Amino acid sequence: MSKVYINSAYSISAQDTLHDDIFQHLEPESSVQLLKVIEPNYKETIPPAMIRRMSKTVKMSSVASHYALKEAGIEKPDAIIVGTGMGCSQDSEKFLKNVIENNEEFLTPTYFIQSTHNTVAGQIALGLQCHAYNFTYVNTSSSLEFSFLDAKLQIMDGEAENILVGSTDEQTDRTMELYMLNNTIKRTTDLPTDYLHSTTDGVIWGEGSSFFVLGKSKAENSYARLTDIKISNTLAKEKISLFIEDFLDKNSLGFKDIDAVILGFSGDQNSDAYYHSAAALFPDSALLYYKHLSGEFNTASGFSTFMACHILKQQQIPEVMMINSVKKENIKNILLYNHLLGQDHSLILLEKV
């Protein structure tokens, strides 16, 4: 079976990830309830007439996918797979608002058509005139992982050679209000938060769009090898050691073989207990975290995968991401562990190429 390589990585996030020297521009944030993306100049890649008809997540994804394909030197991928937790929620809210304001009469279908979760993958395909396999995964915080798994299986089975895989989620006013009401988002009185030693509930909510080109062949500028993925919807806290150990055993690795572990500490005191348990398993590894840079959201693992790719390629770890003081001269294996408030646990194993 074929190996699977990540041949390009591009992310639009709350960080200035649009520059080449990404590690020099990382600014953590712990004092706001909502962490918004730094948006690119959409006019450089999207016709102005189309921009005003696109929701934020469609615009972000169109740009991110464009540059990911450009970096990989691919005009048309063999498949387009997108993972999203909330989909085009901006247009969903607009449609529902119209339903209420117009008493369910004389509704224009535009917002409804554009509100479906697969709008992003469809718009990218339309822009590329790509008629290949087109699929969207909506599995809350493991949406990107399912997308990776689908692409990996297709490449390993010889069904495709180059696949565009992405993740995207946006913030919308009403949804954020609801998240604040049910305390998913931290209260202002609990800010600023300590991501690693939080004593309060809730998270700082973010947004972003990350796209990758997975390929059968190793390219000159490949970032990493996508070795394996594991997903579990629910997991008891006392089972975390077995969950990770089984995954490493399957890949003929031990805890000491992992050079760096990227953990999704979100500042929620209850669900972060999983990460504390996982961190204790790797005393000899560099321990990293990232949601103080991206915020928590359904597909935040896209940002961590993007950062892991650059860490492997540049063979250096940004100080702002470090939890402990362990430093490795040669970073070969990186393990990514993520969940969303204790649900949908995922492991991604990346290897240096």
CSV table of C-alpha atoms in Angstrom, one decimal:
chain,number,residue,atom,x,y,z
A,1,MET,CA,0.0,0.0,0.0
A,2,SER,CA,1.1,3.5,-0.8
A,3,LYS,CA,2.4,6.0,1.8
A,4,VAL,CA,0.5,9.3,2.1
A,5,TYR,CA,2.3,12.6,2.1
A,6,ILE,CA,1.2,16.1,3.0
A,7,ASN,CA,2.6,18.1,0.0
A,8,SER,CA,1.1,21.5,0.9
A,9,ALA,CA,-0.4,23.3,3.9
A,10,TYR,CA,-2.2,26.6,4.1
A,11,SER,CA,-4.2,28.1,6.9
A,12,ILE,CA,-6.3,31.3,7.5
A,13,SER,CA,-6.4,31.7,11.3
A,14,ALA,CA,-6.3,34.2,14.1
A,15,GLN,CA,-2.5,34.3,13.6
A,16,ASP,CA,-0.6,35.9,10.7
A,17,THR,CA,-0.2,32.6,9.0
A,18,LEU,CA,-0.1,34.3,5.5
A,19,HIS,CA,3.6,35.1,5.8
A,20,ASP,CA,6.5,32.8,5.2
A,21,ASP,CA,8.1,33.4,8.6
A,22,ILE,CA,5.1,32.2,10.5
A,23,PHE,CA,6.8,31.4,13.8
A,24,GLN,CA,7.9,35.0,14.1
A,25,HIS,CA,4.4,36.4,14.2
A,26,LEU,CA,2.6,34.2,16.7
A,27,GLU,CA,0.7,36.2,19.3
A,28,PRO,CA,-1.2,34.3,22.1
A,29,GLU,CA,-4.6,35.7,23.2
A,30,SER,CA,-6.3,34.9,26.5
A,31,SER,CA,-8.4,38.0,27.2
A,32,VAL,CA,-11.3,37.9,24.7
A,33,GLN,CA,-14.3,35.7,24.4
A,34,LEU,CA,-14.1,35.4,20.6
A,35,LEU,CA,-10.9,35.1,18.6
A,36,LYS,CA,-11.4,36.2,15.0
A,37,VAL,CA,-9.3,35.3,11.9
A,38,ILE,CA,-6.9,37.7,10.2
A,39,GLU,CA,-8.6,37.8,6.8
A,40,PRO,CA,-6.6,37.9,3.6
A,41,ASN,CA,-7.2,40.2,0.6
A,42,TYR,CA,-10.0,38.2,-1.0
A,43,LYS,CA,-9.8,40.3,-4.2
A,44,GLU,CA,-6.4,38.7,-5.1
A,45,THR,CA,-8.0,35.3,-5.7
A,46,ILE,CA,-11.8,35.8,-5.9
A,47,PRO,CA,-13.6,38.0,-8.5
A,48,PRO,CA,-15.1,41.0,-6.7
A,49,ALA,CA,-18.6,40.3,-8.0
A,50,MET,CA,-18.6,36.9,-6.3
A,51,ILE,CA,-17.1,38.1,-3.0
A,52,ARG,CA,-20.3,39.9,-1.8
A,53,ARG,CA,-22.3,36.7,-2.4
A,54,MET,CA,-20.0,34.5,-0.4
A,55,SER,CA,-20.2,33.8,3.3
A,56,LYS,CA,-17.0,34.2,5.4
A,57,THR,CA,-16.3,30.4,5.5
A,58,VAL,CA,-16.7,30.1,1.7
A,59,LYS,CA,-14.3,33.0,1.1
A,60,MET,CA,-11.7,31.7,3.6
A,61,SER,CA,-11.9,28.2,2.1
A,62,SER,CA,-11.7,29.5,-1.5
A,63,VAL,CA,-8.5,31.4,-0.7
A,64,ALA,CA,-6.9,28.6,1.5
A,65,SER,CA,-7.6,25.9,-1.1
A,66,HIS,CA,-6.3,28.1,-3.9
A,67,TYR,CA,-2.9,28.6,-2.2
A,68,ALA,CA,-2.7,25.0,-1.1
A,69,LEU,CA,-3.2,23.7,-4.6
A,70,LYS,CA,-0.7,26.3,-5.9
A,71,GLU,CA,1.9,25.3,-3.4
A,72,ALA,CA,1.5,21.7,-4.4
A,73,GLY,CA,1.6,22.5,-8.1
A,74,ILE,CA,-1.8,20.9,-8.7
A,75,GLU,CA,-4.4,22.4,-11.0
A,76,LYS,CA,-7.2,19.9,-10.4
A,77,PRO,CA,-7.1,17.4,-7.6
A,78,ASP,CA,-8.5,13.9,-7.9
A,79,ALA,CA,-10.9,14.6,-5.1
A,80,ILE,CA,-12.1,17.4,-2.8
A,81,ILE,CA,-12.9,16.5,0.8
A,82,VAL,CA,-13.9,19.1,3.4
A,83,GLY,CA,-14.5,18.7,7.1
A,84,THR,CA,-16.7,21.3,9.0
A,85,GLY,CA,-18.5,21.3,12.3
A,86,MET,CA,-20.9,24.2,11.7
A,87,GLY,CA,-20.9,24.6,7.9
A,88,CYS,CA,-22.1,27.8,6.4
A,89,SER,CA,-23.9,28.9,9.6
A,90,GLN,CA,-23.8,32.6,8.6
A,91,ASP,CA,-26.2,31.9,5.7
A,92,SER,CA,-28.2,29.5,7.9
A,93,GLU,CA,-28.9,32.3,10.3
A,94,LYS,CA,-29.8,34.7,7.6
A,95,PHE,CA,-32.3,32.2,6.2
A,96,LEU,CA,-33.9,31.5,9.5
A,97,LYS,CA,-34.1,35.3,10.2
A,98,ASN,CA,-35.9,35.7,6.9
A,99,VAL,CA,-38.4,33.0,7.8
A,100,ILE,CA,-39.3,34.7,11.0
A,101,GLU,CA,-39.4,38.3,9.7
A,102,ASN,CA,-41.5,37.3,6.6
A,103,ASN,CA,-43.9,35.0,8.5
A,104,GLU,CA,-42.7,32.0,6.5
A,105,GLU,CA,-43.9,33.7,3.2
A,106,PHE,CA,-42.2,35.0,0.1
A,107,LEU,CA,-38.8,33.6,0.9
A,108,THR,CA,-35.9,33.7,-1.5
A,109,PRO,CA,-34.1,30.4,-1.6
A,110,THR,CA,-30.6,31.9,-2.0
A,111,TYR,CA,-29.6,31.8,1.7
A,112,PHE,CA,-31.1,28.3,2.1
A,113,ILE,CA,-29.1,27.0,-0.9
A,114,GLN,CA,-25.9,28.5,0.4
A,115,SER,CA,-26.4,27.4,4.0
A,116,THR,CA,-25.8,23.7,3.4
A,117,HIS,CA,-22.6,22.2,4.9
A,118,ASN,CA,-21.3,21.0,1.5
A,119,THR,CA,-21.5,24.5,0.0
A,120,VAL,CA,-17.7,25.0,0.6
A,121,ALA,CA,-16.6,21.8,-1.2
A,122,GLY,CA,-19.1,22.6,-4.0
A,123,GLN,CA,-17.9,26.2,-4.5
A,124,ILE,CA,-14.3,25.0,-4.7
A,125,ALA,CA,-15.2,22.4,-7.3
A,126,LEU,CA,-17.1,25.0,-9.3
A,127,GLY,CA,-14.2,27.4,-9.3
A,128,LEU,CA,-11.8,24.7,-10.5
A,129,GLN,CA,-14.3,23.1,-12.8
A,130,CYS,CA,-13.5,19.8,-11.0
A,131,HIS,CA,-16.0,17.0,-11.5
A,132,ALA,CA,-14.2,14.5,-9.3
A,133,TYR,CA,-15.2,12.9,-6.0
A,134,ASN,CA,-16.6,15.7,-3.8
A,135,PHE,CA,-17.5,15.0,-0.2
A,136,THR,CA,-18.1,16.9,3.1
A,137,TYR,CA,-17.7,15.4,6.6
A,138,VAL,CA,-19.7,16.9,9.4
A,139,ASN,CA,-18.5,15.2,12.6
A,140,THR,CA,-18.1,18.1,15.1
A,141,SER,CA,-14.4,18.2,16.2
A,142,SER,CA,-13.3,15.1,14.2
A,143,SER,CA,-14.6,16.4,10.9
A,144,LEU,CA,-11.0,17.0,9.5
A,145,GLU,CA,-9.8,13.7,10.8
A,146,PHE,CA,-12.6,11.8,9.0
A,147,SER,CA,-11.7,13.8,5.9
A,148,PHE,CA,-8.0,12.8,6.2
A,149,LEU,CA,-9.0,9.2,6.8
A,150,ASP,CA,-11.1,9.1,3.6
A,151,ALA,CA,-8.3,10.7,1.5
A,152,LYS,CA,-5.7,8.4,3.0
A,153,LEU,CA,-7.7,5.3,2.2
A,154,GLN,CA,-8.4,6.5,-1.4
A,155,ILE,CA,-4.7,7.1,-2.0
A,156,MET,CA,-3.6,3.8,-0.4
A,157,ASP,CA,-6.1,1.9,-2.5
A,158,GLY,CA,-4.9,3.5,-5.7
A,159,GLU,CA,-8.2,5.4,-6.4
A,160,ALA,CA,-6.5,8.8,-6.3
A,161,GLU,CA,-3.0,10.4,-6.4
A,162,ASN,CA,-3.6,14.0,-5.2
A,163,ILE,CA,-6.5,15.0,-2.9
A,164,LEU,CA,-7.4,18.4,-1.6
A,165,VAL,CA,-8.5,18.1,2.1
A,166,GLY,CA,-9.6,21.0,4.1
A,167,SER,CA,-11.3,22.1,7.3
A,168,THR,CA,-13.3,25.3,7.9
A,169,ASP,CA,-15.6,26.9,10.5
A,170,GLU,CA,-16.8,30.5,11.0
A,171,GLN,CA,-18.3,32.5,13.9
A,172,THR,CA,-21.9,33.8,13.6
A,173,ASP,CA,-23.6,36.3,15.9
A,174,ARG,CA,-26.6,34.3,17.1
A,175,THR,CA,-24.7,31.0,17.6
A,176,MET,CA,-22.0,32.8,19.6
A,177,GLU,CA,-24.8,34.4,21.7
A,178,LEU,CA,-26.2,30.9,22.4
A,179,TYR,CA,-22.7,29.6,23.3
A,180,MET,CA,-22.3,32.4,25.8
A,181,LEU,CA,-25.7,31.7,27.3
A,182,ASN,CA,-24.9,28.0,27.9
A,183,ASN,CA,-21.4,28.9,29.1
A,184,THR,CA,-19.6,27.1,26.3
A,185,ILE,CA,-17.7,30.4,25.9
A,186,LYS,CA,-16.0,31.7,29.0
A,187,ARG,CA,-17.7,34.5,31.0
A,188,THR,CA,-15.9,37.8,30.8
A,189,THR,CA,-15.3,37.6,34.6
A,190,ASP,CA,-13.2,34.5,34.0
A,191,LEU,CA,-10.9,36.3,31.6
A,192,PRO,CA,-8.0,36.3,31.1
A,193,THR,CA,-7.7,32.5,31.2
A,194,ASP,CA,-4.8,30.3,31.9
A,195,TYR,CA,-5.0,27.6,29.2
A,196,LEU,CA,-2.8,25.1,31.0
A,197,HIS,CA,-4.0,25.5,34.6
A,198,SER,CA,-7.6,26.7,34.2
A,199,THR,CA,-10.0,26.7,37.2
A,200,THR,CA,-13.0,27.8,35.2
A,201,ASP,CA,-15.4,26.3,32.6
A,202,GLY,CA,-15.8,27.3,29.0
A,203,VAL,CA,-13.4,28.3,26.2
A,204,ILE,CA,-12.3,31.2,24.0
A,205,TRP,CA,-14.0,30.5,20.7
A,206,GLY,CA,-12.2,30.8,17.4
A,207,GLU,CA,-12.6,30.2,13.7
A,208,GLY,CA,-10.4,29.4,10.7
A,209,SER,CA,-9.8,27.5,7.5
A,210,SER,CA,-6.9,25.1,6.8
A,211,PHE,CA,-6.3,23.2,3.6
A,212,PHE,CA,-3.8,20.5,2.6
A,213,VAL,CA,-2.9,18.5,-0.5
A,214,LEU,CA,-2.4,14.9,0.2
A,215,GLY,CA,-0.4,13.0,-2.3
A,216,LYS,CA,0.7,9.5,-3.2
A,217,SER,CA,4.2,10.7,-4.1
A,218,LYS,CA,6.7,12.6,-2.0
A,219,ALA,CA,7.3,16.0,-3.5
A,220,GLU,CA,10.4,18.2,-3.2
A,221,ASN,CA,8.7,20.5,-0.7
A,222,SER,CA,6.6,17.8,1.2
A,223,TYR,CA,5.8,18.7,4.8
A,224,ALA,CA,5.2,15.3,6.4
A,225,ARG,CA,4.0,11.8,6.0
A,226,LEU,CA,0.5,11.2,7.3
A,227,THR,CA,1.1,7.9,9.1
A,228,ASP,CA,-2.1,7.2,10.8
A,229,ILE,CA,-5.4,8.5,12.3
A,230,LYS,CA,-7.6,7.3,15.2
A,231,ILE,CA,-11.0,8.6,16.2
A,232,SER,CA,-13.3,7.8,19.2
A,233,ASN,CA,-16.6,9.6,19.8
A,234,THR,CA,-16.5,9.0,23.6
A,235,LEU,CA,-13.7,8.1,25.9
A,236,ALA,CA,-13.5,7.6,29.7
A,237,LYS,CA,-10.8,9.7,31.3
A,238,GLU,CA,-9.2,6.5,32.8
A,239,LYS,CA,-8.9,5.0,29.3
A,240,ILE,CA,-6.8,7.7,27.8
A,241,SER,CA,-3.5,5.8,28.4
A,242,LEU,CA,-4.9,2.7,26.6
A,243,PHE,CA,-6.3,4.8,23.8
A,244,ILE,CA,-2.9,6.3,23.0
A,245,GLU,CA,-0.9,3.2,23.7
A,246,ASP,CA,-2.9,1.0,21.3
A,247,PHE,CA,-2.5,3.6,18.6
A,248,LEU,CA,1.2,3.7,19.0
A,249,ASP,CA,1.5,-0.1,19.2
A,250,LYS,CA,-0.4,-0.3,15.9
A,251,ASN,CA,2.3,1.8,14.4
A,252,SER,CA,5.2,-0.1,16.1
A,253,LEU,CA,6.0,2.9,18.3
A,254,GLY,CA,6.5,3.5,22.0
A,255,PHE,CA,5.9,6.7,24.0
A,256,LYS,CA,9.7,7.5,23.8
A,257,ASP,CA,9.5,7.4,20.0
A,258,ILE,CA,7.3,10.5,19.9
A,259,ASP,CA,9.4,13.6,19.7
A,260,ALA,CA,6.6,16.1,20.1
A,261,VAL,CA,3.0,16.0,21.3
A,262,ILE,CA,0.6,18.7,20.4
A,263,LEU,CA,-2.3,18.9,22.9
A,264,GLY,CA,-5.5,20.9,22.5
A,265,PHE,CA,-5.6,22.6,25.9
A,266,SER,CA,-8.6,24.9,25.7
A,267,GLY,CA,-8.9,26.5,29.1
A,268,ASP,CA,-12.0,24.4,30.1
A,269,GLN,CA,-11.1,22.9,33.5
A,270,ASN,CA,-13.2,19.7,33.1
A,271,SER,CA,-12.3,18.6,29.6
A,272,ASP,CA,-8.6,19.6,29.8
A,273,ALA,CA,-8.2,16.7,32.3
A,274,TYR,CA,-7.8,14.5,29.3
A,275,TYR,CA,-4.8,16.5,28.1
A,276,HIS,CA,-3.2,16.4,31.5
A,277,SER,CA,-3.5,12.6,31.5
A,278,ALA,CA,-2.0,12.4,28.0
A,279,ALA,CA,0.9,14.8,28.8
A,280,ALA,CA,1.9,12.5,31.7
A,281,LEU,CA,2.6,9.7,29.3
A,282,PHE,CA,5.3,11.6,27.5
A,283,PRO,CA,8.0,12.7,30.0
A,284,ASP,CA,10.7,12.6,27.3
A,285,SER,CA,8.8,14.4,24.6
A,286,ALA,CA,8.4,18.1,23.8
A,287,LEU,CA,4.8,19.0,24.9
A,288,LEU,CA,3.1,21.7,22.9
A,289,TYR,CA,-0.3,23.5,22.9
A,290,TYR,CA,-2.0,25.8,20.4
A,291,LYS,CA,-5.5,26.9,21.2
A,292,HIS,CA,-4.2,30.1,22.9
A,293,LEU,CA,-3.2,31.0,19.3
A,294,SER,CA,-6.3,29.8,17.3
A,295,GLY,CA,-9.1,29.6,19.9
A,296,GLU,CA,-11.3,26.5,20.3
A,297,PHE,CA,-13.7,25.5,17.5
A,298,ASN,CA,-14.9,22.4,15.7
A,299,THR,CA,-12.1,22.1,13.3
A,300,ALA,CA,-9.3,23.7,15.4
A,301,SER,CA,-7.2,20.6,14.7
A,302,GLY,CA,-6.7,22.0,11.2
A,303,PHE,CA,-4.6,24.7,12.7
A,304,SER,CA,-2.6,22.3,14.8
A,305,THR,CA,-1.9,20.1,11.8
A,306,PHE,CA,-0.8,23.1,9.9
A,307,MET,CA,1.6,24.1,12.7
A,308,ALA,CA,2.9,20.5,13.0
A,309,CYS,CA,3.7,20.4,9.3
A,310,HIS,CA,5.8,23.5,9.6
A,311,ILE,CA,7.5,22.2,12.8
A,312,LEU,CA,8.5,19.1,10.9
A,313,LYS,CA,9.7,21.0,7.9
A,314,GLN,CA,11.6,23.7,9.7
A,315,GLN,CA,12.8,21.3,12.5
A,316,GLN,CA,12.1,23.9,15.2
A,317,ILE,CA,9.4,24.5,17.8
A,318,PRO,CA,8.0,28.0,18.5
A,319,GLU,CA,8.7,29.0,22.2
A,320,VAL,CA,5.1,30.3,22.5
A,321,MET,CA,3.7,26.7,22.0
A,322,MET,CA,6.0,24.9,24.5
A,323,ILE,CA,4.5,23.5,27.7
A,324,ASN,CA,7.7,21.9,29.0
A,325,SER,CA,11.4,22.5,28.4
A,326,VAL,CA,12.2,19.4,26.4
A,327,LYS,CA,13.8,20.2,23.1
A,328,LYS,CA,14.7,17.7,20.4
A,329,GLU,CA,17.4,18.2,17.8
A,330,ASN,CA,15.8,15.9,15.4
A,331,ILE,CA,12.0,16.0,15.3
A,332,LYS,CA,10.8,12.8,13.5
A,333,ASN,CA,7.4,11.8,14.9
A,334,ILE,CA,4.7,14.3,16.0
A,335,LEU,CA,1.4,13.1,17.7
A,336,LEU,CA,-1.6,15.4,17.7
A,337,TYR,CA,-4.4,14.8,20.3
A,338,ASN,CA,-7.6,16.8,20.2
A,339,HIS,CA,-11.2,16.7,21.4
A,340,LEU,CA,-14.0,19.3,21.8
A,341,LEU,CA,-15.1,19.6,25.4
A,342,GLY,CA,-14.5,15.9,26.1
A,343,GLN,CA,-16.2,14.6,23.0
A,344,ASP,CA,-14.9,13.3,19.6
A,345,HIS,CA,-11.3,12.4,20.5
A,346,SER,CA,-8.8,12.1,17.7
A,347,LEU,CA,-5.1,11.2,17.2
A,348,ILE,CA,-3.1,12.1,14.2
A,349,LEU,CA,0.5,10.8,13.7
A,350,LEU,CA,2.8,12.7,11.4
A,351,GLU,CA,6.3,11.7,10.4
A,352,LYS,CA,9.2,13.7,9.0
A,353,VAL,CA,9.9,13.1,5.3
